[in-house]
mmCIF file with all atom_site columns, C-alpha atoms in Angstrom:
data_model
loop_
_atom_site.group_PDB
_atom_site.id
_atom_site.type_symbol
_atom_site.label_atom_id
_atom_site.label_alt_id
_atom_site.label_comp_id
_atom_site.label_asym_id
_atom_site.label_entity_id
_atom_site.label_seq_id
_atom_site.pdbx_PDB_ins_code
_atom_site.Cartn_x
_atom_site.Cartn_y
_atom_site.Cartn_z
_atom_site.occupancy
_atom_site.B_iso_or_equiv
_atom_site.pdbx_formal_charge
_atom_site.auth_seq_id
_atom_site.auth_comp_id
_atom_site.auth_asym_id
_atom_site.auth_atom_id
_atom_site.pdbx_PDB_model_num
ATOM 1   C CA . MET A 1 1   ? -22.236 9.641   2.377  1.00 0.00 ? 877  MET A CA 1
ATOM 2   C CA . LYS A 1 2   ? -19.079 7.616   0.621  1.00 0.00 ? 878  LYS A CA 1
ATOM 3   C CA . ILE A 1 3   ? -16.343 6.193   2.773  1.00 0.00 ? 879  ILE A CA 1
ATOM 4   C CA . ARG A 1 4   ? -13.664 6.164   0.517  1.00 0.00 ? 880  ARG A CA 1
ATOM 5   C CA . LYS A 1 5   ? -10.998 5.393   2.594  1.00 0.00 ? 881  LYS A CA 1
ATOM 6   C CA . PHE A 1 6   ? -10.804 4.914   6.563  1.00 0.00 ? 882  PHE A CA 1
ATOM 7   C CA . GLU A 1 7   ? -7.372  4.159   8.225  1.00 0.00 ? 883  GLU A CA 1
ATOM 8   C CA . PHE A 1 8   ? -6.490  4.711   12.218 1.00 0.00 ? 884  PHE A CA 1
ATOM 9   C CA . SER A 1 9   ? -3.770  3.289   14.196 1.00 0.00 ? 885  SER A CA 1
ATOM 10  C CA . ILE A 1 10  ? -2.300  3.859   17.115 1.00 0.00 ? 886  ILE A CA 1
ATOM 11  C CA . GLY A 1 11  ? 0.250   2.196   19.269 1.00 0.00 ? 887  GLY A CA 1
ATOM 12  C CA . SER A 1 12  ? 3.381   2.228   21.607 1.00 0.00 ? 888  SER A CA 1
ATOM 13  C CA . TYR A 1 13  ? 7.111   1.510   20.661 1.00 0.00 ? 889  TYR A CA 1
ATOM 14  C CA . PHE A 1 14  ? 7.286   -1.070  23.342 1.00 0.00 ? 890  PHE A CA 1
ATOM 15  C CA . GLY A 1 15  ? 3.559   -1.519  24.218 1.00 0.00 ? 891  GLY A CA 1
ATOM 16  C CA . SER A 1 16  ? 0.020   -2.421  22.164 1.00 0.00 ? 892  SER A CA 1
ATOM 17  C CA . SER A 1 17  ? -1.025  -1.385  18.983 1.00 0.00 ? 893  SER A CA 1
ATOM 18  C CA . TYR A 1 18  ? -4.659  -0.705  17.594 1.00 0.00 ? 894  TYR A CA 1
ATOM 19  C CA . SER A 1 19  ? -6.190  0.142   14.249 1.00 0.00 ? 895  SER A CA 1
ATOM 20  C CA . ILE A 1 20  ? -9.105  0.152   12.226 1.00 0.00 ? 896  ILE A CA 1
ATOM 21  C CA . GLU A 1 21  ? -9.439  -0.021  8.681  1.00 0.00 ? 897  GLU A CA 1
ATOM 22  C CA . TYR A 1 22  ? -12.540 0.128   6.101  1.00 0.00 ? 898  TYR A CA 1
ATOM 23  C CA . ILE A 1 23  ? -12.209 -2.462  3.407  1.00 0.00 ? 899  ILE A CA 1
ATOM 24  C CA . LYS A 1 24  ? -15.062 -3.433  0.990  1.00 0.00 ? 900  LYS A CA 1
ATOM 25  C CA . GLY A 1 25  ? -17.977 -2.170  3.749  1.00 0.00 ? 901  GLY A CA 1
ATOM 26  C CA . LEU A 1 26  ? -16.545 -3.499  6.883  1.00 0.00 ? 902  LEU A CA 1
ATOM 27  C CA . PHE A 1 27  ? -14.509 -1.660  9.603  1.00 0.00 ? 903  PHE A CA 1
ATOM 28  C CA . LEU A 1 28  ? -11.811 -3.585  10.650 1.00 0.00 ? 904  LEU A CA 1
ATOM 29  C CA . TYR A 1 29  ? -10.399 -3.705  14.275 1.00 0.00 ? 905  TYR A CA 1
ATOM 30  C CA . ARG A 1 30  ? -6.719  -4.949  14.588 1.00 0.00 ? 906  ARG A CA 1
ATOM 31  C CA . THR A 1 31  ? -5.005  -5.494  18.133 1.00 0.00 ? 907  THR A CA 1
ATOM 32  C CA . GLN A 1 32  ? -1.380  -6.636  18.663 1.00 0.00 ? 908  GLN A CA 1
ATOM 33  C CA . THR A 1 33  ? -0.646  -6.879  22.321 1.00 0.00 ? 909  THR A CA 1
ATOM 34  C CA . ALA A 1 34  ? 2.206   -8.949  23.999 1.00 0.00 ? 910  ALA A CA 1
ATOM 35  C CA . GLY A 1 35  ? 3.327   -10.467 20.660 1.00 0.00 ? 911  GLY A CA 1
ATOM 36  C CA . GLU A 1 36  ? -0.842  -11.581 19.881 1.00 0.00 ? 912  GLU A CA 1
ATOM 37  C CA . ASN A 1 37  ? -2.474  -10.459 16.818 1.00 0.00 ? 913  ASN A CA 1
ATOM 38  C CA . THR A 1 38  ? -6.331  -10.509 16.608 1.00 0.00 ? 914  THR A CA 1
ATOM 39  C CA . ILE A 1 39  ? -8.604  -8.884  14.203 1.00 0.00 ? 915  ILE A CA 1
ATOM 40  C CA . SER A 1 40  ? -12.567 -8.448  14.625 1.00 0.00 ? 916  SER A CA 1
ATOM 41  C CA . ASN A 1 41  ? -14.785 -7.105  11.909 1.00 0.00 ? 917  ASN A CA 1
ATOM 42  C CA . ILE A 1 42  ? -17.414 -4.685  12.733 1.00 0.00 ? 918  ILE A CA 1
ATOM 43  C CA . ASN A 1 43  ? -20.455 -4.538  10.601 1.00 0.00 ? 919  ASN A CA 1
ATOM 44  C CA . PRO A 1 44  ? -21.647 -1.972  9.600  1.00 0.00 ? 920  PRO A CA 1
ATOM 45  C CA . ILE A 1 45  ? -24.913 -3.216  7.577  1.00 0.00 ? 921  ILE A CA 1
ATOM 46  C CA . PHE A 1 46  ? -27.499 -1.957  9.865  1.00 0.00 ? 922  PHE A CA 1
ATOM 47  C CA . LYS A 1 47  ? -31.460 -0.665  9.961  1.00 0.00 ? 923  LYS A CA 1
ATOM 48  C CA . ASN A 1 48  ? -30.756 1.077   12.997 1.00 0.00 ? 924  ASN A CA 1
ATOM 49  C CA . ASP A 1 49  ? -29.173 0.341   16.544 1.00 0.00 ? 925  ASP A CA 1
ATOM 50  C CA . TYR A 1 50  ? -30.994 -3.008  17.372 1.00 0.00 ? 926  TYR A CA 1
ATOM 51  C CA . GLN A 1 51  ? -31.564 -4.247  13.844 1.00 0.00 ? 927  GLN A CA 1
ATOM 52  C CA . PHE A 1 52  ? -28.864 -5.532  10.925 1.00 0.00 ? 928  PHE A CA 1
ATOM 53  C CA . GLU A 1 53  ? -30.067 -7.117  7.551  1.00 0.00 ? 929  GLU A CA 1
ATOM 54  C CA . HIS A 1 54  ? -27.278 -9.018  7.331  1.00 0.00 ? 930  HIS A CA 1
ATOM 55  C CA . ILE A 1 55  ? -23.935 -9.976  8.824  1.00 0.00 ? 931  ILE A CA 1
ATOM 56  C CA . ALA A 1 56  ? -20.761 -9.662  5.729  1.00 0.00 ? 932  ALA A CA 1
ATOM 57  C CA . ILE A 1 57  ? -18.198 -11.930 6.963  1.00 0.00 ? 933  ILE A CA 1
ATOM 58  C CA . PHE A 1 58  ? -15.051 -10.686 5.977  1.00 0.00 ? 934  PHE A CA 1
ATOM 59  C CA . GLN A 1 59  ? -12.121 -13.435 6.370  1.00 0.00 ? 935  GLN A CA 1
ATOM 60  C CA . SER A 1 60  ? -10.261 -12.768 9.858  1.00 0.00 ? 936  SER A CA 1
ATOM 61  C CA . ASP A 1 61  ? -9.813  -14.224 13.241 1.00 0.00 ? 937  ASP A CA 1
ATOM 62  C CA . SER A 1 62  ? -13.123 -13.455 14.340 1.00 0.00 ? 938  SER A CA 1
ATOM 63  C CA . PHE A 1 63  ? -16.773 -11.827 14.287 1.00 0.00 ? 939  PHE A CA 1
ATOM 64  C CA . ASP A 1 64  ? -18.218 -9.609  16.987 1.00 0.00 ? 940  ASP A CA 1
ATOM 65  C CA . GLU A 1 65  ? -22.032 -9.552  16.484 1.00 0.00 ? 941  GLU A CA 1
ATOM 66  C CA . ASP A 1 66  ? -22.183 -6.727  19.359 1.00 0.00 ? 942  ASP A CA 1
ATOM 67  C CA . LEU A 1 67  ? -20.058 -4.410  17.064 1.00 0.00 ? 943  LEU A CA 1
ATOM 68  C CA . VAL A 1 68  ? -22.983 -3.759  14.840 1.00 0.00 ? 944  VAL A CA 1
ATOM 69  C CA . ILE A 1 69  ? -22.674 -0.035  13.780 1.00 0.00 ? 945  ILE A CA 1
ATOM 70  C CA . SER A 1 70  ? -25.822 2.055   13.265 1.00 0.00 ? 946  SER A CA 1
ATOM 71  C CA . GLU A 1 71  ? -26.213 4.881   10.862 1.00 0.00 ? 947  GLU A CA 1
ATOM 72  C CA . GLU A 1 72  ? -26.950 7.309   13.905 1.00 0.00 ? 948  GLU A CA 1
ATOM 73  C CA . ARG A 1 73  ? -23.133 6.573   15.762 1.00 0.00 ? 949  ARG A CA 1
ATOM 74  C CA . LYS A 1 74  ? -21.555 6.353   11.919 1.00 0.00 ? 950  LYS A CA 1
ATOM 75  C CA . LEU A 1 75  ? -23.532 10.078  10.934 1.00 0.00 ? 951  LEU A CA 1
ATOM 76  C CA . ASN A 1 76  ? -22.495 11.702  14.482 1.00 0.00 ? 952  ASN A CA 1
ATOM 77  C CA . PHE A 1 77  ? -18.506 10.262  14.185 1.00 0.00 ? 953  PHE A CA 1
ATOM 78  C CA . PHE A 1 78  ? -18.420 11.659  10.579 1.00 0.00 ? 954  PHE A CA 1
ATOM 79  C CA . LYS A 1 79  ? -20.310 14.633  11.815 1.00 0.00 ? 955  LYS A CA 1
ATOM 80  C CA . TYR A 1 80  ? -17.787 15.433  14.706 1.00 0.00 ? 956  TYR A CA 1
ATOM 81  C CA . ILE A 1 81  ? -14.392 14.644  12.192 1.00 0.00 ? 957  ILE A CA 1
ATOM 82  C CA . THR A 1 82  ? -15.790 17.250  9.793  1.00 0.00 ? 958  THR A CA 1
ATOM 83  C CA . ARG A 1 83  ? -16.203 19.723  12.036 1.00 0.00 ? 959  ARG A CA 1
ATOM 84  C CA . TYR A 1 84  ? -13.924 19.600  14.792 1.00 0.00 ? 960  TYR A CA 1
ATOM 85  C CA . CYS A 1 85  ? -10.975 17.892  13.307 1.00 0.00 ? 961  CYS A CA 1
ATOM 86  C CA . LYS A 1 86  ? -10.357 19.503  10.029 1.00 0.00 ? 962  LYS A CA 1
ATOM 87  C CA . SER A 1 87  ? -7.882  22.138  11.674 1.00 0.00 ? 963  SER A CA 1
ATOM 88  C CA . TRP A 1 88  ? -5.374  19.114  12.016 1.00 0.00 ? 964  TRP A CA 1
ATOM 89  C CA . GLU A 1 89  ? -2.162  19.709  11.389 1.00 0.00 ? 965  GLU A CA 1
ATOM 90  C CA . LYS A 1 90  ? -0.470  16.915  8.781  1.00 0.00 ? 966  LYS A CA 1
ATOM 91  C CA . GLU A 1 91  ? 2.034   16.363  11.394 1.00 0.00 ? 967  GLU A CA 1
ATOM 92  C CA . TYR A 1 92  ? 2.621   16.594  15.004 1.00 0.00 ? 968  TYR A CA 1
ATOM 93  C CA . SER A 1 93  ? 6.033   15.166  16.255 1.00 0.00 ? 969  SER A CA 1
ATOM 94  C CA . ASN A 1 94  ? 8.297   15.376  19.826 1.00 0.00 ? 970  ASN A CA 1
ATOM 95  C CA . ASN A 1 95  ? 11.776  15.842  18.420 1.00 0.00 ? 971  ASN A CA 1
ATOM 96  C CA . ILE A 1 96  ? 12.595  14.597  21.799 1.00 0.00 ? 972  ILE A CA 1
ATOM 97  C CA . VAL A 1 97  ? 10.889  11.311  22.088 1.00 0.00 ? 973  VAL A CA 1
ATOM 98  C CA . CYS A 1 98  ? 11.705  8.469   19.664 1.00 0.00 ? 974  CYS A CA 1
ATOM 99  C CA . ASP A 1 99  ? 9.981   5.545   21.255 1.00 0.00 ? 975  ASP A CA 1
ATOM 100 C CA . GLY A 1 100 ? 6.556   6.870   22.301 1.00 0.00 ? 976  GLY A CA 1
ATOM 101 C CA . THR A 1 101 ? 3.092   6.910   21.321 1.00 0.00 ? 977  THR A CA 1
ATOM 102 C CA . SER A 1 102 ? 2.537   7.056   17.318 1.00 0.00 ? 978  SER A CA 1
ATOM 103 C CA . TRP A 1 103 ? -0.453  7.283   15.719 1.00 0.00 ? 979  TRP A CA 1
ATOM 104 C CA . GLU A 1 104 ? -1.741  7.682   11.877 1.00 0.00 ? 980  GLU A CA 1
ATOM 105 C CA . CYS A 1 105 ? -5.437  8.645   10.658 1.00 0.00 ? 981  CYS A CA 1
ATOM 106 C CA . ASP A 1 106 ? -6.112  9.235   7.135  1.00 0.00 ? 982  ASP A CA 1
ATOM 107 C CA . ILE A 1 107 ? -9.897  9.524   6.424  1.00 0.00 ? 983  ILE A CA 1
ATOM 108 C CA . TRP A 1 108 ? -11.631 10.213  3.349  1.00 0.00 ? 984  TRP A CA 1
ATOM 109 C CA . ILE A 1 109 ? -15.543 10.835  3.206  1.00 0.00 ? 985  ILE A CA 1
ATOM 110 C CA . ASP A 1 110 ? -17.326 12.588  0.423  1.00 0.00 ? 986  ASP A CA 1
ATOM 111 C CA . ASP A 1 111 ? -15.200 15.339  -0.553 1.00 0.00 ? 987  ASP A CA 1
ATOM 112 C CA . PHE A 1 112 ? -13.869 15.585  3.359  1.00 0.00 ? 988  PHE A CA 1
ATOM 113 C CA . ARG A 1 113 ? -10.233 14.337  3.591  1.00 0.00 ? 989  ARG A CA 1
ATOM 114 C CA . LEU A 1 114 ? -8.442  13.912  7.056  1.00 0.00 ? 990  LEU A CA 1
ATOM 115 C CA . LYS A 1 115 ? -4.511  12.990  6.989  1.00 0.00 ? 991  LYS A CA 1
ATOM 116 C CA . SER A 1 116 ? -2.664  13.329  9.860  1.00 0.00 ? 992  SER A CA 1
ATOM 117 C CA . ASN A 1 117 ? 0.018   11.479  11.861 1.00 0.00 ? 993  ASN A CA 1
ATOM 118 C CA . GLY A 1 118 ? 2.444   12.037  15.405 1.00 0.00 ? 994  GLY A CA 1
ATOM 119 C CA . LEU A 1 119 ? 4.781   10.685  17.472 1.00 0.00 ? 995  LEU A CA 1
ATOM 120 C CA . GLU A 1 120 ? 4.209   11.840  20.907 1.00 0.00 ? 996  GLU A CA 1
ATOM 121 C CA . GLU A 1 121 ? 2.339   14.821  20.368 1.00 0.00 ? 997  GLU A CA 1
ATOM 122 C CA . PHE A 1 122 ? -1.269  15.047  19.414 1.00 0.00 ? 998  PHE A CA 1
ATOM 123 C CA . PRO A 1 123 ? -4.079  17.730  18.539 1.00 0.00 ? 999  PRO A CA 1
ATOM 124 C CA . LYS A 1 124 ? -5.660  19.784  21.219 1.00 0.00 ? 1000 LYS A CA 1
ATOM 125 C CA . ASN A 1 125 ? -8.935  17.336  20.968 1.00 0.00 ? 1001 ASN A CA 1
ATOM 126 C CA . PHE A 1 126 ? -7.123  14.302  20.441 1.00 0.00 ? 1002 PHE A CA 1
ATOM 127 C CA . ASP A 1 127 ? -9.048  12.688  23.346 1.00 0.00 ? 1003 ASP A CA 1
ATOM 128 C CA . THR A 1 128 ? -12.217 13.042  22.176 1.00 0.00 ? 1004 THR A CA 1
ATOM 129 C CA . PHE A 1 129 ? -12.088 11.753  18.790 1.00 0.00 ? 1005 PHE A CA 1
ATOM 130 C CA . LEU A 1 130 ? -10.796 8.309   21.004 1.00 0.00 ? 1006 LEU A CA 1
ATOM 131 C CA . LYS A 1 131 ? -13.461 8.250   22.676 1.00 0.00 ? 1007 LYS A CA 1
ATOM 132 C CA . LYS A 1 132 ? -15.774 9.166   19.589 1.00 0.00 ? 1008 LYS A CA 1
ATOM 133 C CA . LEU A 1 133 ? -14.132 6.381   17.739 1.00 0.00 ? 1009 LEU A CA 1
ATOM 134 C CA . SER A 1 134 ? -14.543 3.994   20.526 1.00 0.00 ? 1010 SER A CA 1
ATOM 135 C CA . ILE A 1 135 ? -18.472 5.328   21.017 1.00 0.00 ? 1011 ILE A CA 1
ATOM 136 C CA . LEU A 1 136 ? -18.448 4.441   16.956 1.00 0.00 ? 1012 LEU A CA 1
ATOM 137 C CA . THR A 1 137 ? -17.452 0.888   17.577 1.00 0.00 ? 1013 THR A CA 1
ATOM 138 C CA . SER A 1 138 ? -18.638 -0.296  21.097 1.00 0.00 ? 1014 SER A CA 1
ATOM 139 C CA . GLY A 1 139 ? -16.267 0.027   23.319 1.00 0.00 ? 1015 GLY A CA 1
ATOM 140 C CA . LYS A 1 140 ? -12.933 -0.367  21.395 1.00 0.00 ? 1016 LYS A CA 1
ATOM 141 C CA . ILE A 1 141 ? -10.367 0.132   22.687 1.00 0.00 ? 1017 ILE A CA 1
ATOM 142 C CA . PHE A 1 142 ? -7.676  2.915   21.047 1.00 0.00 ? 1018 PHE A CA 1
ATOM 143 C CA . GLU A 1 143 ? -5.074  3.838   23.709 1.00 0.00 ? 1019 GLU A CA 1
#
């Protein structure tokens, strides 16, 4: 499985925002809450759920060793999105609300591409997608 691109972000106009991006072999998780920015590395270099070969440090504010992603969790997440998110529309929007929750994803794995965004509107299985993303990242918040 080749991850060509993985970017997801969600946030509200007056609230917090969260994003995850795959860069140079690492998943980078960012939060912005009340003007404070934090960045955490999530290491995808692993043997299984409990062991990893080495930690590739990416320049950031912090590195969280608890966030080593197992191959099994990664495969389960990617199987889910290729099966259940392939019918997502390119854009979801509520023409009434302009300052609500916005989100965007651009995921390209092998020959599968998911590019979608929204403002106060979401695909039917969006909550499940967020839960799966949280499981992938050992409980990181995306709400």
